[in-house]
mmCIF file of C-alpha atoms in Angstrom:
data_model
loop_
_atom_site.group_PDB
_atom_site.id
_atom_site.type_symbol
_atom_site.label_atom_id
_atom_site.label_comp_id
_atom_site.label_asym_id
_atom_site.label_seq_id
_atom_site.Cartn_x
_atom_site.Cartn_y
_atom_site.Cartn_z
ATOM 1 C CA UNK A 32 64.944 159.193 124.702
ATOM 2 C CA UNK A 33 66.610 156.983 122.229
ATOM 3 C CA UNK A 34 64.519 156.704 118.311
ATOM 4 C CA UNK A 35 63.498 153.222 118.213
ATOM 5 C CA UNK A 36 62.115 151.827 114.833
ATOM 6 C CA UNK A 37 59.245 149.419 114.129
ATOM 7 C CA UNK A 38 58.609 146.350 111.732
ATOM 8 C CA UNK A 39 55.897 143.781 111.488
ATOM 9 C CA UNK A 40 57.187 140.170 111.051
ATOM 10 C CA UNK A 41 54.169 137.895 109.626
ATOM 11 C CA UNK A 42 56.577 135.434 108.485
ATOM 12 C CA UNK A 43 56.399 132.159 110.502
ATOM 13 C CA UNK A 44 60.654 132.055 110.193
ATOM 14 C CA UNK A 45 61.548 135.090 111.315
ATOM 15 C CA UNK A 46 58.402 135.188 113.918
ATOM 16 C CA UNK A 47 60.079 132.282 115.652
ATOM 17 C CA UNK A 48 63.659 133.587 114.937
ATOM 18 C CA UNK A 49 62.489 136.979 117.015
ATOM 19 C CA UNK A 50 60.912 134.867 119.911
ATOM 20 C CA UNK A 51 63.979 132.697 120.755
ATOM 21 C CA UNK A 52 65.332 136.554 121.071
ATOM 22 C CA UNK A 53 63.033 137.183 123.552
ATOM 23 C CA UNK A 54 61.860 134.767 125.467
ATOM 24 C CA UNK A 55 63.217 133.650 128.484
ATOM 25 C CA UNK A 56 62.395 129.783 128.715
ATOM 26 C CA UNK A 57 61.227 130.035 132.165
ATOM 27 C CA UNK A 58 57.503 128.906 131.826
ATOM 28 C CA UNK A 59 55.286 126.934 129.427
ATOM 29 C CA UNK A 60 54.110 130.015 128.056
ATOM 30 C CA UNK A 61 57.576 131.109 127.105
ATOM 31 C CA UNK A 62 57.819 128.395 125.095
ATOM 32 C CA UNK A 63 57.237 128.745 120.889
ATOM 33 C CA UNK A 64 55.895 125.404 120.910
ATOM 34 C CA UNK A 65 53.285 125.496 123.762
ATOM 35 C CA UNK A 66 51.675 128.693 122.137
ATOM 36 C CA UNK A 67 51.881 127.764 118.626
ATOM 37 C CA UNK A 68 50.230 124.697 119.179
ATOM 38 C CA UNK A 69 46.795 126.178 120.418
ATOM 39 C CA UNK A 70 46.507 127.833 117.075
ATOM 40 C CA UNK A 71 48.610 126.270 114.624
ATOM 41 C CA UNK A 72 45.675 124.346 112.461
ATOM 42 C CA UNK A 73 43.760 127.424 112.311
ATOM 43 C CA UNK A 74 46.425 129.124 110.602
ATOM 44 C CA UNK A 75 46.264 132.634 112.002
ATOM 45 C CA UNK A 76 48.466 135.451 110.397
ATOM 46 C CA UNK A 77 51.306 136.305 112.451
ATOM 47 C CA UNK A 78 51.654 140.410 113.829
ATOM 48 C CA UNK A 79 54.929 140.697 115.476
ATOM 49 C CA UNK A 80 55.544 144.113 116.253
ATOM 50 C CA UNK A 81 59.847 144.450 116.715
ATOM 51 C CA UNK A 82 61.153 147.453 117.824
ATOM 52 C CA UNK A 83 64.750 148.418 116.918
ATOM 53 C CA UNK A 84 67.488 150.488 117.839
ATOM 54 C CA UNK A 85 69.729 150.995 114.978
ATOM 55 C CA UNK A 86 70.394 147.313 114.131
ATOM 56 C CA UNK A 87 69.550 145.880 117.248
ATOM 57 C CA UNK A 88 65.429 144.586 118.747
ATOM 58 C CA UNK A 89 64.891 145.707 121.939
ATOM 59 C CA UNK A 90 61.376 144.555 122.640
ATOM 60 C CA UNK A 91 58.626 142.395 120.688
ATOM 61 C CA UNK A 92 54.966 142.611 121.361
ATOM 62 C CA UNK A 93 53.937 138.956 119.815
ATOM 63 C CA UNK A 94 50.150 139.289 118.232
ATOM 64 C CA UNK A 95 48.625 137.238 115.771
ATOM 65 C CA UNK A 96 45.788 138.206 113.843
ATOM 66 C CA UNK A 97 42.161 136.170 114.517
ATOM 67 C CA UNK A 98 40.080 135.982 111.361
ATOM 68 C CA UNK A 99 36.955 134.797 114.104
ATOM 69 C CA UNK A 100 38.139 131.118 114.170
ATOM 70 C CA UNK A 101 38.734 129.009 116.902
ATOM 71 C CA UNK A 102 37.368 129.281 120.324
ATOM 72 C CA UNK A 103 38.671 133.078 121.355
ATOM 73 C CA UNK A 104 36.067 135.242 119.391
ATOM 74 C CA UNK A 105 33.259 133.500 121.325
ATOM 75 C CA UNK A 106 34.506 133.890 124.507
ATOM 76 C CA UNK A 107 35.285 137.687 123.812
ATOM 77 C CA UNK A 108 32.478 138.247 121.652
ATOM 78 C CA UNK A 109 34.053 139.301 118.399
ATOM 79 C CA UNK A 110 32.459 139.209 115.392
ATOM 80 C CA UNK A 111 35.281 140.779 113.424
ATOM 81 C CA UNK A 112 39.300 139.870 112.215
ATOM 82 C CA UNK A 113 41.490 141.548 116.159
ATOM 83 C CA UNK A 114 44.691 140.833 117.046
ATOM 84 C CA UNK A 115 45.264 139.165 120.062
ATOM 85 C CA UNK A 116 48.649 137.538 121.762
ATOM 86 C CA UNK A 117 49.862 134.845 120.207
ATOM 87 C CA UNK A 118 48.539 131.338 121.154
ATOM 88 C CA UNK A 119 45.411 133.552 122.105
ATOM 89 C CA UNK A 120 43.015 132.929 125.164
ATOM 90 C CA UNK A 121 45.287 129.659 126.382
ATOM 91 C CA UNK A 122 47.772 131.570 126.897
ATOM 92 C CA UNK A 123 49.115 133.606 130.510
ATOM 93 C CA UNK A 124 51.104 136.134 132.124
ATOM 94 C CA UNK A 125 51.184 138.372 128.760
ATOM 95 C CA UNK A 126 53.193 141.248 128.656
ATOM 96 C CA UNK A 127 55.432 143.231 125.922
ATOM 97 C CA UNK A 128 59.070 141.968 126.127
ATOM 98 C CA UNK A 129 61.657 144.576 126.700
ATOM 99 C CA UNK A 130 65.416 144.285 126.739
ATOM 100 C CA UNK A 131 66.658 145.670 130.163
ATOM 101 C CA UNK A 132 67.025 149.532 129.902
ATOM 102 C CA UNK A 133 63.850 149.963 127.946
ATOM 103 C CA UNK A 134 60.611 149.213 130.133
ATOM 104 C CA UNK A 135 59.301 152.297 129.765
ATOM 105 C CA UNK A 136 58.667 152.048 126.009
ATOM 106 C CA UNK A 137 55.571 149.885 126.135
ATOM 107 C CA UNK A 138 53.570 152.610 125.054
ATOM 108 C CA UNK A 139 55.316 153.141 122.090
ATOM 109 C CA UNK A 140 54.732 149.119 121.280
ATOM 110 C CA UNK A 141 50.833 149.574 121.459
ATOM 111 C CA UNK A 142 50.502 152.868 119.489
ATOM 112 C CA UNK A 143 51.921 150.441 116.354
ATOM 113 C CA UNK A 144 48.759 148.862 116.508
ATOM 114 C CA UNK A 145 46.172 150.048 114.551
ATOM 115 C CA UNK A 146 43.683 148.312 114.323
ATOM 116 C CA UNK A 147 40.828 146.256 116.811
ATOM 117 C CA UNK A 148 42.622 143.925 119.383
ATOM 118 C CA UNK A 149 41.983 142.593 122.269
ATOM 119 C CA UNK A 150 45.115 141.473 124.798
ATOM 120 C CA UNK A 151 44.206 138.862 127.102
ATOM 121 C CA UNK A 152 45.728 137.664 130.023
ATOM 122 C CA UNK A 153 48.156 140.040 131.006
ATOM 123 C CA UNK A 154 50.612 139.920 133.409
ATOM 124 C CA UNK A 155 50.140 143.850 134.542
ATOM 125 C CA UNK A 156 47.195 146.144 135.275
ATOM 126 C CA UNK A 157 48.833 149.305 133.949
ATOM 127 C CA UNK A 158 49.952 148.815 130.310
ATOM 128 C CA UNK A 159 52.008 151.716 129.474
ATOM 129 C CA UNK A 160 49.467 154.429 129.444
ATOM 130 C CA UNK A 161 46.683 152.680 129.697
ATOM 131 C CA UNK A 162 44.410 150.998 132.544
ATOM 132 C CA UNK A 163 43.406 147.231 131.710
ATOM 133 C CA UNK A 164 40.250 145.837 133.262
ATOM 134 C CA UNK A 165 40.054 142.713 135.035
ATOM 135 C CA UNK A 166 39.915 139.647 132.876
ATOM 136 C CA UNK A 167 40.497 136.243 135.303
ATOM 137 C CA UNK A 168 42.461 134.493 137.941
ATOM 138 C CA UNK A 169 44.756 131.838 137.746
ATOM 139 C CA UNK A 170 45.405 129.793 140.597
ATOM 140 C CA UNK A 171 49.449 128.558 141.718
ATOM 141 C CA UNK A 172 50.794 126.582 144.633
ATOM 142 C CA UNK A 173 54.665 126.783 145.730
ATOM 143 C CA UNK A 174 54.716 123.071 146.471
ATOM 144 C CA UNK A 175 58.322 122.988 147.712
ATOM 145 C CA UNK A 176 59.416 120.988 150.511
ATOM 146 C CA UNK A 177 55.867 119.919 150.952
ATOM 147 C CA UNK A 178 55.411 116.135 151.464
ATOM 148 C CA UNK A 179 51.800 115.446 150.525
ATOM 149 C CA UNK A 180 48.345 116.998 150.536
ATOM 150 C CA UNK A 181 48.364 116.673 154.538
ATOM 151 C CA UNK A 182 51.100 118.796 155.259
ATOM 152 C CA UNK A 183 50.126 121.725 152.429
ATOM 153 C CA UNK A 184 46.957 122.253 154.482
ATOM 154 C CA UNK A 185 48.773 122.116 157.852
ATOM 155 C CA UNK A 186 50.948 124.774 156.510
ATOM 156 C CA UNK A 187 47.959 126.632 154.993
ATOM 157 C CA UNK A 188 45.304 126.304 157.552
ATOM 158 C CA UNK A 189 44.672 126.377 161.162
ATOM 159 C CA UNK A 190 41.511 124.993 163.633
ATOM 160 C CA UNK A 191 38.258 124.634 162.289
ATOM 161 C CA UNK A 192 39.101 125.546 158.756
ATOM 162 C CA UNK A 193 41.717 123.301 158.869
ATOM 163 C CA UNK A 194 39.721 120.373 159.899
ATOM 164 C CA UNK A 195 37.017 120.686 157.536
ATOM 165 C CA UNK A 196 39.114 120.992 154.637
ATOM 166 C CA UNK A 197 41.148 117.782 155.319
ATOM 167 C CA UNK A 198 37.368 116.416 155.849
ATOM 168 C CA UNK A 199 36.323 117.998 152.346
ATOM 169 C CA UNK A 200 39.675 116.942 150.778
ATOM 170 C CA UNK A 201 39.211 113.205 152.044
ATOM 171 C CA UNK A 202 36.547 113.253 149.381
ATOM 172 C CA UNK A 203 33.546 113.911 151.152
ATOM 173 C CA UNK A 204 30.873 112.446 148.866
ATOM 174 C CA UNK A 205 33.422 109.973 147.396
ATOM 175 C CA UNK A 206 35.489 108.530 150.503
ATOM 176 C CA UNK A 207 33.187 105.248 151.197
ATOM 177 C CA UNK A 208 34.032 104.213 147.456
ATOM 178 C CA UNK A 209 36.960 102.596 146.024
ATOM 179 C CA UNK A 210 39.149 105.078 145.007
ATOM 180 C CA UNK A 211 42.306 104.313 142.025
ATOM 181 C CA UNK A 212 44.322 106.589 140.837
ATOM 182 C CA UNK A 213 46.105 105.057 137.228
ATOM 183 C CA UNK A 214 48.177 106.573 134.510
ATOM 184 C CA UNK A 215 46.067 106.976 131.137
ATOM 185 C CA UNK A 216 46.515 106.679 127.694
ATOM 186 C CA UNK A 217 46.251 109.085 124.620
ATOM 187 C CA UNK A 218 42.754 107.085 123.637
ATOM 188 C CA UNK A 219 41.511 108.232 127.007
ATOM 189 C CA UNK A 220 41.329 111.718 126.193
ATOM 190 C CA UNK A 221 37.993 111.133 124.388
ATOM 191 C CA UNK A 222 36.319 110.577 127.792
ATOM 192 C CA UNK A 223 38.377 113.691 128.414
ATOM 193 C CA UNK A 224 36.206 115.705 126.123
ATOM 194 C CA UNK A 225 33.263 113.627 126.614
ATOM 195 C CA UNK A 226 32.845 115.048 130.049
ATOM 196 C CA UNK A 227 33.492 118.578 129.171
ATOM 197 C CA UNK A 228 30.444 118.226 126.400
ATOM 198 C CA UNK A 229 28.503 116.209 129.553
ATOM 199 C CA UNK A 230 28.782 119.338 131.349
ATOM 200 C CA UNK A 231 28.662 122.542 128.697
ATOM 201 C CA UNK A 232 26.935 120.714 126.078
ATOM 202 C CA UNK A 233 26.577 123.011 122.987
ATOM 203 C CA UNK A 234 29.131 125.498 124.779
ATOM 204 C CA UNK A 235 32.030 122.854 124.964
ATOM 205 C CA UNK A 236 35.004 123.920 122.498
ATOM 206 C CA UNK A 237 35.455 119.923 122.260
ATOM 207 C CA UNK A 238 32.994 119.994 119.646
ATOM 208 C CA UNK A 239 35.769 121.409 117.416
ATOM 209 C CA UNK A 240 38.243 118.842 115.973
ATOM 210 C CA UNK A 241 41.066 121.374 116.287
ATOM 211 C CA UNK A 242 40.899 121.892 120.085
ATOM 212 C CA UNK A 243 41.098 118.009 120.106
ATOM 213 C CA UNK A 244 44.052 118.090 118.247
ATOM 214 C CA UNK A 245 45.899 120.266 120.521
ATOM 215 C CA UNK A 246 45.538 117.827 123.401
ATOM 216 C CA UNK A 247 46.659 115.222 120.879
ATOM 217 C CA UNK A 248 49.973 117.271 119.507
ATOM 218 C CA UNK A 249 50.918 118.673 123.344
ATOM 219 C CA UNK A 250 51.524 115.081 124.018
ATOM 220 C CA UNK A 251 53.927 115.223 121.001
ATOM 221 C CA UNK A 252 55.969 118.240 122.167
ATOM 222 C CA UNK A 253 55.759 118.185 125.746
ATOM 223 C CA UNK A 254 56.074 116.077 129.185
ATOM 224 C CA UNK A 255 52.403 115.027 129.533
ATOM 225 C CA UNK A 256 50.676 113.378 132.830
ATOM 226 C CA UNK A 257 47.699 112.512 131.665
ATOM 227 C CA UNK A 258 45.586 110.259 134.968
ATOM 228 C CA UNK A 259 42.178 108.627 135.593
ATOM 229 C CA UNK A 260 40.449 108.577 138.844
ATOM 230 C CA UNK A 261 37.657 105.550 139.515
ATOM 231 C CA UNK A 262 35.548 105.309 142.168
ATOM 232 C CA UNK A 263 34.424 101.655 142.241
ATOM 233 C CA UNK A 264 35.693 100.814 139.305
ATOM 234 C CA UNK A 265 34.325 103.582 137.354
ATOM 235 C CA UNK A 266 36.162 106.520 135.496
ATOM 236 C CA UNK A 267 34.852 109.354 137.035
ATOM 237 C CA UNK A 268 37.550 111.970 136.058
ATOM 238 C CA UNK A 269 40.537 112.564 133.671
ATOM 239 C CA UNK A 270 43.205 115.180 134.160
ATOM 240 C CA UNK A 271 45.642 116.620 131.584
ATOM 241 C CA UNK A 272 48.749 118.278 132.621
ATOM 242 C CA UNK A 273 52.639 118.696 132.109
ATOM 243 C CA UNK A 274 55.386 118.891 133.511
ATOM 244 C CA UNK A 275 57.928 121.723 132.614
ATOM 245 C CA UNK A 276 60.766 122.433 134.346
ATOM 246 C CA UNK A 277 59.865 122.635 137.914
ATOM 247 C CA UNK A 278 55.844 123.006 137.272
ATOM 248 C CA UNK A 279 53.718 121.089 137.370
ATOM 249 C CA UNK A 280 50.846 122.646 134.781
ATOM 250 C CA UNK A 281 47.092 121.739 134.919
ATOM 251 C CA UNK A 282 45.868 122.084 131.722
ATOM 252 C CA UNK A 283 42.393 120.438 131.995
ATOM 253 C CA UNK A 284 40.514 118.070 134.121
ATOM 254 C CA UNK A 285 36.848 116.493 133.298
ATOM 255 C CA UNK A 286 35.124 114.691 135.509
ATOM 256 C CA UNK A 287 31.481 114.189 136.701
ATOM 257 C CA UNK A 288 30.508 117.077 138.126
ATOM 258 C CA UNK A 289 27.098 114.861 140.181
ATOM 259 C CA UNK A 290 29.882 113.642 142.540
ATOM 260 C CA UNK A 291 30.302 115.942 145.494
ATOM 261 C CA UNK A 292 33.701 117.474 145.840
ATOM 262 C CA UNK A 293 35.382 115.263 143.230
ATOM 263 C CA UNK A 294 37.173 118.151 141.794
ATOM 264 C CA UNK A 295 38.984 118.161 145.363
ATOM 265 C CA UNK A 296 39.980 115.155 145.040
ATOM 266 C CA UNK A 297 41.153 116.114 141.825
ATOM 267 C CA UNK A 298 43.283 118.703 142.896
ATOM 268 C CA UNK A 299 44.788 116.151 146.052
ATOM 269 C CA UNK A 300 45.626 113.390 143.247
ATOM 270 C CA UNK A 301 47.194 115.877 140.830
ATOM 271 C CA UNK A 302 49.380 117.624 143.952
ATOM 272 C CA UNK A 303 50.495 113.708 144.877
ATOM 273 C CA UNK A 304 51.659 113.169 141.599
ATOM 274 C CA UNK A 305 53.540 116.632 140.843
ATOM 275 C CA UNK A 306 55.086 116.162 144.034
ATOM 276 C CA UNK A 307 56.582 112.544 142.947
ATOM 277 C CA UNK A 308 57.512 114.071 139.858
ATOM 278 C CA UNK A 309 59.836 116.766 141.661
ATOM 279 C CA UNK A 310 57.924 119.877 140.553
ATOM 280 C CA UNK A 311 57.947 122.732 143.604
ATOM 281 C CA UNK A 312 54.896 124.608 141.837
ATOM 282 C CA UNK A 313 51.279 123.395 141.114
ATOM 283 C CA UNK A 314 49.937 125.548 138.442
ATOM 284 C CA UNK A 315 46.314 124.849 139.258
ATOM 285 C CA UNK A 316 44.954 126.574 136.126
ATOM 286 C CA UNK A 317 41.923 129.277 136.132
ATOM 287 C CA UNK A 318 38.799 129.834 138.209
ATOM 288 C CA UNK A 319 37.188 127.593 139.682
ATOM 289 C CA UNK A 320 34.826 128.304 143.353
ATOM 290 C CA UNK A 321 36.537 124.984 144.908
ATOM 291 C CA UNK A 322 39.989 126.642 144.495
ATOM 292 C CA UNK A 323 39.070 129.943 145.737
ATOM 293 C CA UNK A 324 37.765 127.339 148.701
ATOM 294 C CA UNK A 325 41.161 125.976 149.362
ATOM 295 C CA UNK A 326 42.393 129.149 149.856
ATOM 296 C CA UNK A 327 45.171 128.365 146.666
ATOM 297 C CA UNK A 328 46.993 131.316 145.680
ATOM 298 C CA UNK A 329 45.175 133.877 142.722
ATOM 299 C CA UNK A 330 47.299 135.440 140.106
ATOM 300 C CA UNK A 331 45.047 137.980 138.346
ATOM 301 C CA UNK A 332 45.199 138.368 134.549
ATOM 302 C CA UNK A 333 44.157 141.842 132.711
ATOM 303 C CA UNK A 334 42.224 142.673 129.487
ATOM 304 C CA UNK A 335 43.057 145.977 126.988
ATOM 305 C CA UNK A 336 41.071 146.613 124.159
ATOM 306 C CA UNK A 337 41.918 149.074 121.792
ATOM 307 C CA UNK A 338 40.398 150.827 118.759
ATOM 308 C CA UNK A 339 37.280 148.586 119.121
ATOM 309 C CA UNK A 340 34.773 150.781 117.501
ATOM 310 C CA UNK A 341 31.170 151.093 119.870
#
């Protein structure tokens, strides 16, 4: 087994510098900008751990360091500095990168870290040595070839089922109203957040300038589709998303959770429109009962902690 050699980048340059290395510009996630962005304004120390053979990095485990800001230490109940992937809890499919030839060194990668973190969202249930527990599932859609809504449930579904999920995804609650669909504007991200503190009140990271400002600055960097849905003239939801590559990623949808089934009509809107814009996968985002309902594909994510003390 060949001596590899570790180093810690917290410099911003070289962090970035060491990503382009690694990453393989395949999925929002793998991009620098799309991570960076969900932490950037709360200024996080970077924990890169490199590993090297001779001159050359064969793998990079990207952390950062939370000093409990932001939205991640409530949702994981930390009340102490861990290190967690970088871009933290927005962020999926985690994993160690590995040049070709060295996959089995993951463990080596985690023993460098000594002290609390928690890894979120990962790709793989066995991390080197260890177990991870179930954290979440994500929800994806191979859209390709696939006309409209109609036809995805013909494909998907058979008989009854079939039958009452076209009935369901017709809007049942919602299909005797006026129904428009209509691109929206950056100022219409405030009812954006306005129905996420509607429905979690106190609970809603919204109530934090800085996770507003990452829905502002994604619109910056990337392809965004941000859409309104009225019924009878009426917004009743707004949906964030963008489009990378072939993808169509749903980032995050409010809407007025008193209408019945409007977050299936959500989902039929939002395939409509990735399928004009070309995409061949829905990314439909993380749990929600309605998905599980429509029978959309689950990706499970996995949680490690280490050296968290009881």
């Amino acid at each position: 087994m060949s001596n590899i050699e570790f180093k810690i980048i917290e410099d911003p340059v070289e962090a970035k510098e060491i990503w382009e290395i690694f990453s393989e510009h395949k999925v929002i996630d793998d991009e620098w900008d799309f991570r960076n962005i969900w932490t950037q304004e709360l200024e996080l120390p970077f924990h890169f751990i490199v590993g090297y053979e001779g001159d050359k990095p064969i793998g990079l485990l990207a952390l950062q360091r939370n000093t409990i800001v932001g939205l991640g230490p409530s949702l994981l109940g930390m009340d102490k500095p861990y290190l967690e992937f970088f871009g933290g809890v927005d962020t999926d499919d985690n994993r160690v990168f590995l040049l070709p030839g060295y996959e089995d060194r993951v463990e080596d990668f985690l023993n460098q870290i000594k002290e609390p973190a928690i890894l979120t969202s990962l790709r793989d249930h066995v991390v080197g040595n260890h177990e991870a527990e179930f954290y979440l599932n994500r929800f994806e859609v191979n859209i390709e070839g696939i006309k409209d809504y109609k036809e995805y449930v013909d494909k998907n579904f058979e008989g009854k089922t079939r039958r009452n999920i076209l009935r369901e995804l017709k809007g049942k609650g919602v299909r005797d109203l006026s129904i428009e669909v209509k691109d929206g504007k950056e100022e219409d991200l405030e009812l954006l957040f306005k129905f996420s503190i509607d429905r979690f009140g106190d609970k809603s990271s919204f109530h934090m300038e800085q996770r507003r400002n990452v829905y502002r600055n994604l619109m910056k960097k990337f392809d965004v589709d941000l859409f309104l849905i009225l019924l009878n003239g009426e917004v009743k939801a707004v949906v964030y998303a963008i489009v990378y590559k072939n993808t169509y990623v749903g980032v995050n949808t409010g809407y007025d959770y008193l209408v019945p089934n409007l977050g299936k009509l959500v989902f039929t809107a939002s395939l409509e429109r990735a399928l004009k814009r070309g995409c061949t996968v829905y990314d439909v985002g993380q749990g929600s009962k309605w998905k599980e309902q429509l029978h959309i594909p689950m990706i499970p994510q996995y949680k490690l902690s280490l050296n968290l003390q009881p």
